[in-house]
mmCIF file of N, CA, C and O in Angstrom:
data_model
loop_
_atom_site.group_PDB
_atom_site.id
_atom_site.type_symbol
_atom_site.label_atom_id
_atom_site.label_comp_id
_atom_site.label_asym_id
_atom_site.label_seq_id
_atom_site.Cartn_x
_atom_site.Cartn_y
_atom_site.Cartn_z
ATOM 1 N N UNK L 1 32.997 -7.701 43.496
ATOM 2 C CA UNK L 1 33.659 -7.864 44.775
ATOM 3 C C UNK L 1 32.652 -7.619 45.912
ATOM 4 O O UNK L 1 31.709 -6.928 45.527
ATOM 5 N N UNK L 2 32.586 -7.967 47.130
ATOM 6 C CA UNK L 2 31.615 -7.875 48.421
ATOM 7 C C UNK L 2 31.886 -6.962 48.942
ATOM 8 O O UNK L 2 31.101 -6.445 49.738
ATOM 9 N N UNK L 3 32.849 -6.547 48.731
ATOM 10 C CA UNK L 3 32.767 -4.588 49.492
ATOM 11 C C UNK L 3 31.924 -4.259 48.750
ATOM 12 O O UNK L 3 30.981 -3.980 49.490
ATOM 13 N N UNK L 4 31.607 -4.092 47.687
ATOM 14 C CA UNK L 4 30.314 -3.388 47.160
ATOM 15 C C UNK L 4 28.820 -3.374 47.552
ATOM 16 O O UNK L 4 28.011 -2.487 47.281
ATOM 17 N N UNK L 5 28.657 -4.221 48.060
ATOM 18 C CA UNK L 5 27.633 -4.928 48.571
ATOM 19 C C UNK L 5 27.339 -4.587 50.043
ATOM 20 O O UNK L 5 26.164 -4.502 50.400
ATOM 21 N N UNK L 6 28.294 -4.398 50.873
ATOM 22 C CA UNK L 6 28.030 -3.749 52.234
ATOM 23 C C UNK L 6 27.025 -2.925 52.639
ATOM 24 O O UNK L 6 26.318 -3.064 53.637
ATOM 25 N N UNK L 7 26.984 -1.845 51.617
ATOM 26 C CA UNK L 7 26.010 -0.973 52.134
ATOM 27 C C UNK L 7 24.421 -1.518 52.045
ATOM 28 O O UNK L 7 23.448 -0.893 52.465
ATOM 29 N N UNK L 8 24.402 -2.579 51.522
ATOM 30 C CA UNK L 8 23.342 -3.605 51.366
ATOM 31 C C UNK L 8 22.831 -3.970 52.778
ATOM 32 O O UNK L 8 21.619 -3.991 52.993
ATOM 33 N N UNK L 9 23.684 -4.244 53.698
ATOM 34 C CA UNK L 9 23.426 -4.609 54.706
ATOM 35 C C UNK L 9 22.506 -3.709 55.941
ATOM 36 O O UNK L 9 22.672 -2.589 56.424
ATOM 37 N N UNK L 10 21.445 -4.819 56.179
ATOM 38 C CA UNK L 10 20.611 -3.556 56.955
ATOM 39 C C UNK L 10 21.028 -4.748 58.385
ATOM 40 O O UNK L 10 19.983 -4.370 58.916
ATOM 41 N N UNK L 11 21.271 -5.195 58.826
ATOM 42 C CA UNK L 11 21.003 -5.954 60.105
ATOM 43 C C UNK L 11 22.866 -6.075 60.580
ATOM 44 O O UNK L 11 23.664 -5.474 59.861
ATOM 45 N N UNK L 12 23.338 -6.799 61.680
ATOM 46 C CA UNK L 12 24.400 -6.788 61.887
ATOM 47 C C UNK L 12 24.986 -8.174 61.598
ATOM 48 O O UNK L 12 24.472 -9.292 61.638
ATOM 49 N N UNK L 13 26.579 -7.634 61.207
ATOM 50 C CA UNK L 13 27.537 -8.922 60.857
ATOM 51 C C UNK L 13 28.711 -9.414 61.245
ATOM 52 O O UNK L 13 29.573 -8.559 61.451
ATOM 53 N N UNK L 14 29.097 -10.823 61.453
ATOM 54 C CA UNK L 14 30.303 -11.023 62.127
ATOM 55 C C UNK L 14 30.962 -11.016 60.526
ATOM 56 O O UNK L 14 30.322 -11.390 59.543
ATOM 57 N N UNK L 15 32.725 -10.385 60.478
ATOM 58 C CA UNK L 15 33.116 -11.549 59.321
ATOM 59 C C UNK L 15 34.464 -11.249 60.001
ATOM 60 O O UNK L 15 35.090 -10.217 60.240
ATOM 61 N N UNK L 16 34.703 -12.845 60.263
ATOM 62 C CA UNK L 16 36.312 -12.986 60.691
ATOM 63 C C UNK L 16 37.467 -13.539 59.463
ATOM 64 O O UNK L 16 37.409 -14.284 58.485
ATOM 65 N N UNK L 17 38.374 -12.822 60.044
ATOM 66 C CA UNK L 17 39.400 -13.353 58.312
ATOM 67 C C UNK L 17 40.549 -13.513 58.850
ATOM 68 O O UNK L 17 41.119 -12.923 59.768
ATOM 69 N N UNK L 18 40.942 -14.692 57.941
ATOM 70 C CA UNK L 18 42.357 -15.216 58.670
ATOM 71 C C UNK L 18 43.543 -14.874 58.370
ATOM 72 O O UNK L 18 43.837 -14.878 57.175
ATOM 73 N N UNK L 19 44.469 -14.517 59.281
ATOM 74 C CA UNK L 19 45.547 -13.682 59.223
ATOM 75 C C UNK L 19 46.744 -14.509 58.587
ATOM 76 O O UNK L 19 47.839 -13.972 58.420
ATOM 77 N N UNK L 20 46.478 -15.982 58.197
ATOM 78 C CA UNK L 20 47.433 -16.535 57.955
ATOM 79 C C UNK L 20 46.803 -17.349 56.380
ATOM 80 O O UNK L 20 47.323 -18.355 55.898
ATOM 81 N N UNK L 21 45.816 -16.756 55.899
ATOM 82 C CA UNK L 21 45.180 -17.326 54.750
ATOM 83 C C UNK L 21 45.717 -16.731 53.638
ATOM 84 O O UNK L 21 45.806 -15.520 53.439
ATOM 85 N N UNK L 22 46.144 -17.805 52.774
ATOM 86 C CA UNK L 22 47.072 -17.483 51.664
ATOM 87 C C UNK L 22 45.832 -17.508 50.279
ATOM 88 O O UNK L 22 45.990 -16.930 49.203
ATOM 89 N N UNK L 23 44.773 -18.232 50.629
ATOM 90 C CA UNK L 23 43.898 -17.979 49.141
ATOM 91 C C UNK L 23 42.895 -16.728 48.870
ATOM 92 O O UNK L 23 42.432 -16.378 47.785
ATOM 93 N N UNK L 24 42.673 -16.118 50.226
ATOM 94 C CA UNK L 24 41.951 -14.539 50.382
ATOM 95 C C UNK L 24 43.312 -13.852 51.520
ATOM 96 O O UNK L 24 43.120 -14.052 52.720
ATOM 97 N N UNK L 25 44.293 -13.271 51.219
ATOM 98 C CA UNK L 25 45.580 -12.787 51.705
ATOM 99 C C UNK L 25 44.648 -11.321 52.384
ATOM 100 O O UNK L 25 44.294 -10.470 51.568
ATOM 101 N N UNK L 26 44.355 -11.151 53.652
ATOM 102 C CA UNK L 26 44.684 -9.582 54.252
ATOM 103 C C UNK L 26 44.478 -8.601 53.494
ATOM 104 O O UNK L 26 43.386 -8.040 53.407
ATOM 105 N N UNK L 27 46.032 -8.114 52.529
ATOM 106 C CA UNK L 27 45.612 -7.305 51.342
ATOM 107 C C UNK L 27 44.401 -7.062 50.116
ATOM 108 O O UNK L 27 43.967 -6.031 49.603
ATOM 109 N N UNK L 28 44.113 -8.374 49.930
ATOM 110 C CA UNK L 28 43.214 -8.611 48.890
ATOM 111 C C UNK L 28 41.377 -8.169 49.446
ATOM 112 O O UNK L 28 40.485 -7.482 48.948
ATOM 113 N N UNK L 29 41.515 -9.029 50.752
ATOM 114 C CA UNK L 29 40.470 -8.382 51.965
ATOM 115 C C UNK L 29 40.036 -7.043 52.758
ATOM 116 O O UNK L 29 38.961 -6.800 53.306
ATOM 117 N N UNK L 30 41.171 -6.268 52.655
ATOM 118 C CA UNK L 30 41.277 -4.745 52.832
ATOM 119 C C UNK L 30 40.114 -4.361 52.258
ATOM 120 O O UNK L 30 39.225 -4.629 53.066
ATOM 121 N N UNK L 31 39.638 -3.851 51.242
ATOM 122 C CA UNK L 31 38.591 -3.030 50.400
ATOM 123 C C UNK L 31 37.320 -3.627 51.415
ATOM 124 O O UNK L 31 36.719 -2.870 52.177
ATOM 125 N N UNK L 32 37.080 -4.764 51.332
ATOM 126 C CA UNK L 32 35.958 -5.336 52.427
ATOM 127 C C UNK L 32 35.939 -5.382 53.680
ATOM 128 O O UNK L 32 35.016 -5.970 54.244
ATOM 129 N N UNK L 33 36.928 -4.787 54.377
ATOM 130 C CA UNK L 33 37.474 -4.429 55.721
ATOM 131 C C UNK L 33 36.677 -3.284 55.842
ATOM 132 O O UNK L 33 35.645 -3.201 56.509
ATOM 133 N N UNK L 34 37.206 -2.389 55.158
ATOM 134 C CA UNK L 34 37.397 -1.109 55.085
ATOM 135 C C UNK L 34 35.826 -0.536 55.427
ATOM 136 O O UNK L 34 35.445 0.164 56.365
ATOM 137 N N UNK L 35 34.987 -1.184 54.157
ATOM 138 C CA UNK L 35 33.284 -1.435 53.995
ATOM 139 C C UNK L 35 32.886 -1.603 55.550
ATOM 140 O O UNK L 35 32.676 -0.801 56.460
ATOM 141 N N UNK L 36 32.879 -2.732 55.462
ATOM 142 C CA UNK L 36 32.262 -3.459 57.177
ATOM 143 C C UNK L 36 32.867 -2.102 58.319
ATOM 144 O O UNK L 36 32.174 -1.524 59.156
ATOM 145 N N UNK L 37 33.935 -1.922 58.104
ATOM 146 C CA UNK L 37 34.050 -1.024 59.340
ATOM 147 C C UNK L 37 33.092 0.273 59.404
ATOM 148 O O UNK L 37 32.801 0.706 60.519
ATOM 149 N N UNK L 38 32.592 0.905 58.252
ATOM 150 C CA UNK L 38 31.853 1.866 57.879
ATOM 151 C C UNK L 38 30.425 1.876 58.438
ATOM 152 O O UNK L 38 29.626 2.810 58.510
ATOM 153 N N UNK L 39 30.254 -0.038 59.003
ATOM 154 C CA UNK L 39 28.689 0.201 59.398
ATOM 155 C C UNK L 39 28.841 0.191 60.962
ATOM 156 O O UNK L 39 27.871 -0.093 61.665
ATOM 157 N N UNK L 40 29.916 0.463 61.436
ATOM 158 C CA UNK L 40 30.052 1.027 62.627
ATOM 159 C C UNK L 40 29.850 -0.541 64.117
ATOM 160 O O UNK L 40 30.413 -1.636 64.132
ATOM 161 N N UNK L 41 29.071 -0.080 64.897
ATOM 162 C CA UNK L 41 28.793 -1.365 65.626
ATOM 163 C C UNK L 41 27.874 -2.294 65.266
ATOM 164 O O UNK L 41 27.488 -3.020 66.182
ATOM 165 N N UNK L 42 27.277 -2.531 63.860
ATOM 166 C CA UNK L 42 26.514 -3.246 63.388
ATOM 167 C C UNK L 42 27.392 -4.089 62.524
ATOM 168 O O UNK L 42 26.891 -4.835 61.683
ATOM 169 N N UNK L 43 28.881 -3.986 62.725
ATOM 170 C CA UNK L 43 29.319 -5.192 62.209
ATOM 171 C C UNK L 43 30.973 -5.573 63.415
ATOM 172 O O UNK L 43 31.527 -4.929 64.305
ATOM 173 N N UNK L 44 31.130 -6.451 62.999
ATOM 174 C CA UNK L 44 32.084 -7.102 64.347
ATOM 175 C C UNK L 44 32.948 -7.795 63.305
ATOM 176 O O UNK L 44 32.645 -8.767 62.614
ATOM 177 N N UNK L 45 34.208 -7.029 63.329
ATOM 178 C CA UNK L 45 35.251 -7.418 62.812
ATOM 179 C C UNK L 45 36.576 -8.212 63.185
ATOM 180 O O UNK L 45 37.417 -7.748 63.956
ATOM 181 N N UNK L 46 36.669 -9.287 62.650
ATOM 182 C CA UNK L 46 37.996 -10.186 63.668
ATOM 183 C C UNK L 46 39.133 -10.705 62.895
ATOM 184 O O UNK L 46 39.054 -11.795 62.328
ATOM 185 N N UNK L 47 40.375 -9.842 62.838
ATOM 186 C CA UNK L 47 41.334 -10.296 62.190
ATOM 187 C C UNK L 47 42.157 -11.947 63.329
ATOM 188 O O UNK L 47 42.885 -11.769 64.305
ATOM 189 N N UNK L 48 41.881 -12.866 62.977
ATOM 190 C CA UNK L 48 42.604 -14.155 63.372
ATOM 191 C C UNK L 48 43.881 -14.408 62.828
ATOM 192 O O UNK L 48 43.990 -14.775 61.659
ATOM 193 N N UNK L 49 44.954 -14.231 63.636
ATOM 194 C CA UNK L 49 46.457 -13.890 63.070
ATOM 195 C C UNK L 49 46.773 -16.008 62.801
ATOM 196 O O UNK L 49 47.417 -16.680 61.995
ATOM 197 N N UNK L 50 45.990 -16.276 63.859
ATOM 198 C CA UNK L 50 46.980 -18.177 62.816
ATOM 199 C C UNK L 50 45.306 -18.956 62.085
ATOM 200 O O UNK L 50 45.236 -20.183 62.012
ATOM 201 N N UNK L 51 44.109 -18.077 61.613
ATOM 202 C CA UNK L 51 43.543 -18.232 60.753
ATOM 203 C C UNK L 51 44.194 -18.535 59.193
ATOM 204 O O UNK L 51 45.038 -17.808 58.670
ATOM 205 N N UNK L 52 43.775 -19.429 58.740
ATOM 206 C CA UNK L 52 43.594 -19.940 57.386
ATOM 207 C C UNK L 52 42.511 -20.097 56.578
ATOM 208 O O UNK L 52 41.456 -20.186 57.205
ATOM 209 N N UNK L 53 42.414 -20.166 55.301
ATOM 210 C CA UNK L 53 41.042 -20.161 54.399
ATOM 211 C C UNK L 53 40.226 -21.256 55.289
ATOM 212 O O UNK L 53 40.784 -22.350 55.206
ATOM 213 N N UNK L 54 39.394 -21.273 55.882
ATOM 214 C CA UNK L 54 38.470 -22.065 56.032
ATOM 215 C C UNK L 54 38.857 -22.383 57.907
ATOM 216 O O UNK L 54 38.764 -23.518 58.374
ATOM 217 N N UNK L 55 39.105 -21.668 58.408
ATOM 218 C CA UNK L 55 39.535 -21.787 59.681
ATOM 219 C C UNK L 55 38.551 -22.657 60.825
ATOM 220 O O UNK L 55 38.916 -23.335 61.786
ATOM 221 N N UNK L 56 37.027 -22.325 60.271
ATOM 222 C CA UNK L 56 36.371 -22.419 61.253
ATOM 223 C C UNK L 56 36.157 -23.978 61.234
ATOM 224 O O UNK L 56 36.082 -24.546 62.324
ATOM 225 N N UNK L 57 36.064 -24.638 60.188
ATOM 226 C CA UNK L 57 36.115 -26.318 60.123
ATOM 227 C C UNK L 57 37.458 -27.094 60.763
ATOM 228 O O UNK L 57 38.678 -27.066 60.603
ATOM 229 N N UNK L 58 36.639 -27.687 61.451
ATOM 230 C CA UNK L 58 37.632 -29.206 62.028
ATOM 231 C C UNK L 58 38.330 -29.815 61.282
ATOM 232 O O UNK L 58 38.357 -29.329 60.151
ATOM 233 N N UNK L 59 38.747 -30.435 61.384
ATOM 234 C CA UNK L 59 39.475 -31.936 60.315
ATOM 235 C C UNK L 59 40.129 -31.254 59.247
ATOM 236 O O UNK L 59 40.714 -31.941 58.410
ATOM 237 N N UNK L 60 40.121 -29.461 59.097
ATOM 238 C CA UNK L 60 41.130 -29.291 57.859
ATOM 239 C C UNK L 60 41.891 -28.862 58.453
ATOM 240 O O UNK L 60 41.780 -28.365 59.574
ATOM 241 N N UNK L 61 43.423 -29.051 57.373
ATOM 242 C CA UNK L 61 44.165 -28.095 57.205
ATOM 243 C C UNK L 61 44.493 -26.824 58.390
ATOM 244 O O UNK L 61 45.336 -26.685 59.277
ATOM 245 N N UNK L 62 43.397 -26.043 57.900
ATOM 246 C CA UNK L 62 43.325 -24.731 58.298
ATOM 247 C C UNK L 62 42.599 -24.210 59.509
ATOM 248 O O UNK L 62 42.462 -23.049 59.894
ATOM 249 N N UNK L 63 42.020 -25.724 60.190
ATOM 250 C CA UNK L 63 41.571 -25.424 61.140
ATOM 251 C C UNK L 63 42.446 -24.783 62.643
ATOM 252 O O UNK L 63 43.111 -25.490 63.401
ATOM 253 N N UNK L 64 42.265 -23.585 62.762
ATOM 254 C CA UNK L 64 41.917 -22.977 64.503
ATOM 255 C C UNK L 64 41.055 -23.064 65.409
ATOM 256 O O UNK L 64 40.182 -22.197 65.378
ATOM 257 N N UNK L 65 41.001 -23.813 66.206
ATOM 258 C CA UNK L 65 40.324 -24.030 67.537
ATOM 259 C C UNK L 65 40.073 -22.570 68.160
ATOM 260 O O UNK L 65 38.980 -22.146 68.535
ATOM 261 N N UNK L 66 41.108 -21.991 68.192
ATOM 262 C CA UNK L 66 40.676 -20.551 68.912
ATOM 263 C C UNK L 66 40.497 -19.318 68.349
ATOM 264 O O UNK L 66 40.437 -18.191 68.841
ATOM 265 N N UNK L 67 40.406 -19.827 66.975
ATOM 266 C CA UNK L 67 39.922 -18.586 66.318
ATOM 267 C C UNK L 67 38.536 -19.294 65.710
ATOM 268 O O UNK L 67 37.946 -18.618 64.868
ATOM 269 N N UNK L 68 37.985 -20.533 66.042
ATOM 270 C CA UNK L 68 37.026 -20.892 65.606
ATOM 271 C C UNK L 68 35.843 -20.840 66.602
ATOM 272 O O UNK L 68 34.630 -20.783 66.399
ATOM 273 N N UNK L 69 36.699 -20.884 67.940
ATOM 274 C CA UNK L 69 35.597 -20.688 69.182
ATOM 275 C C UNK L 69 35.232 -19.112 69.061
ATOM 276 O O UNK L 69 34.173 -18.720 68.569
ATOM 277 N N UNK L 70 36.093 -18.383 69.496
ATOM 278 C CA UNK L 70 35.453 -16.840 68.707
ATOM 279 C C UNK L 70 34.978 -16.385 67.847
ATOM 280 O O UNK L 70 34.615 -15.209 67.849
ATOM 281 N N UNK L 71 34.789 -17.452 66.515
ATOM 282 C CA UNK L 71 33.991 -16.416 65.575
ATOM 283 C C UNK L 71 32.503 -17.128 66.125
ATOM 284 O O UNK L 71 31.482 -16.440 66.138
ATOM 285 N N UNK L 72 32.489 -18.316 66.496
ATOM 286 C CA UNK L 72 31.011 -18.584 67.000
ATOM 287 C C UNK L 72 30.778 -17.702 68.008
ATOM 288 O O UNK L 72 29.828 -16.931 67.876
ATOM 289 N N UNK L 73 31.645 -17.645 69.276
ATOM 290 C CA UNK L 73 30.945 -16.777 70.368
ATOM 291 C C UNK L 73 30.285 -15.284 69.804
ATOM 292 O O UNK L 73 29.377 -14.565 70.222
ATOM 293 N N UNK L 74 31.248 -15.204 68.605
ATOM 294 C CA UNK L 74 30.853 -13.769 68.525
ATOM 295 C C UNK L 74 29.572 -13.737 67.151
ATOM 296 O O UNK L 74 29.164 -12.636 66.782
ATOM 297 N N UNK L 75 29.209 -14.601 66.708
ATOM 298 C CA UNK L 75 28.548 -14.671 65.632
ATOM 299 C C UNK L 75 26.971 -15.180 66.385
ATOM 300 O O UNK L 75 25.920 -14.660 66.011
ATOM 301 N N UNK L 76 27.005 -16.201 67.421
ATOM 302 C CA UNK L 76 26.162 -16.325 68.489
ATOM 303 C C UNK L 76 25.460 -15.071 68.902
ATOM 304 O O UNK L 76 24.265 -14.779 68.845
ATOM 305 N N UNK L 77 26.841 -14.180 69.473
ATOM 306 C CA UNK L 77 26.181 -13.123 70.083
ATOM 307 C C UNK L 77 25.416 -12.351 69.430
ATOM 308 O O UNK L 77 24.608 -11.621 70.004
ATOM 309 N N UNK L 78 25.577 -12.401 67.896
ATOM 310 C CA UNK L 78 25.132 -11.426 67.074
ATOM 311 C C UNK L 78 23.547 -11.945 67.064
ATOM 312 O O UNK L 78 22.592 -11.179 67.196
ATOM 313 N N UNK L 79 23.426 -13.648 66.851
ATOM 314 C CA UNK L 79 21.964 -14.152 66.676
ATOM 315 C C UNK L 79 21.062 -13.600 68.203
ATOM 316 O O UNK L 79 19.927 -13.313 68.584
ATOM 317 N N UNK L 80 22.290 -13.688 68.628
ATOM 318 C CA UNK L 80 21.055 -13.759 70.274
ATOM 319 C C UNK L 80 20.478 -12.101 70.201
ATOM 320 O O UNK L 80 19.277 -11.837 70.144
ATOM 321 N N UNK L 81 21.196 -11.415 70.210
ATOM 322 C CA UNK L 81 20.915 -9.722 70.188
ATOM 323 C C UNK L 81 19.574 -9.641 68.807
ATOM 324 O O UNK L 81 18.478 -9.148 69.075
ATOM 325 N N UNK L 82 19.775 -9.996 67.891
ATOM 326 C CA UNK L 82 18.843 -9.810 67.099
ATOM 327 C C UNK L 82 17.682 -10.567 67.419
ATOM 328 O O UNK L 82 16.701 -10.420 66.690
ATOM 329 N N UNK L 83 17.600 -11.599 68.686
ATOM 330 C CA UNK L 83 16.577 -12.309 68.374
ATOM 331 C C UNK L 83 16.092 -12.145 69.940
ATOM 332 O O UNK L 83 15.233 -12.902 70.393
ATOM 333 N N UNK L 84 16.558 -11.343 70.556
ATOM 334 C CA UNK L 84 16.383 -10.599 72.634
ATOM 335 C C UNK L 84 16.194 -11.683 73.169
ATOM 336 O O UNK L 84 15.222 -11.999 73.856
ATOM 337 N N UNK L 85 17.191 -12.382 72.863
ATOM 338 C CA UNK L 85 17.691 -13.700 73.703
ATOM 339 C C UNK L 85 19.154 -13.714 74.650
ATOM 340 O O UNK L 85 19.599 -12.617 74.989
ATOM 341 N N UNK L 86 19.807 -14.831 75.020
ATOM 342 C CA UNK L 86 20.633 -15.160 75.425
ATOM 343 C C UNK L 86 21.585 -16.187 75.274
ATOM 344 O O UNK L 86 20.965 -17.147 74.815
ATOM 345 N N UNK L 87 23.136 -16.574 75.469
ATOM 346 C CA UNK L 87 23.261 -17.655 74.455
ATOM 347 C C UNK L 87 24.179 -18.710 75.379
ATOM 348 O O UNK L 87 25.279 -18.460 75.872
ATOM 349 N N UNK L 88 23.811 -19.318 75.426
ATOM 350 C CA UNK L 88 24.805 -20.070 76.760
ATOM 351 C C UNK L 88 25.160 -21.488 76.201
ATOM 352 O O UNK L 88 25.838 -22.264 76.873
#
């Protein structure tokens, strides 16, 4: 499972999860919640309540527009900070 693996992480991470995704359900995602929150502000956590498996792609299903513009803004922000840039 990838909660195990967290403490692996030396740099910072976005992971957004969708609140309405029935093939990785919330519950099942908890244990890896739980992880990521542990590395404090080096990871950026985003529960998306009308997220679905695969939210961030167009043309599916499961696509959210506004939970897809936020995980970029915020996954952006993460590249720009690591790289003492800016992201416009």
């Amino acid at each position: 499972s990838p909660h195990q693996f967290v403490k692996r992480i030396r740099g910072e991470i976005y992971a957004g999860f969708g609140g309405a995704d029935v093939l990785a359900p919330l519950p099942e995602q908890q244990p890896l919640i739980d992880e990521l929150s542990k590395l404090g502000s080096r990871a950026v956590i985003e529960v998306l309540p009308r997220g679905g498996h695969g939210f961030l792609y167009p043309g599916t299903p499961a696509y959210d527009p506004d939970g897809a513009a936020s995980a970029w803004e915020k996954t952006l922000g993460i590249f720009a900070h690591a790289l003492g840039t800016t992201v416009s």
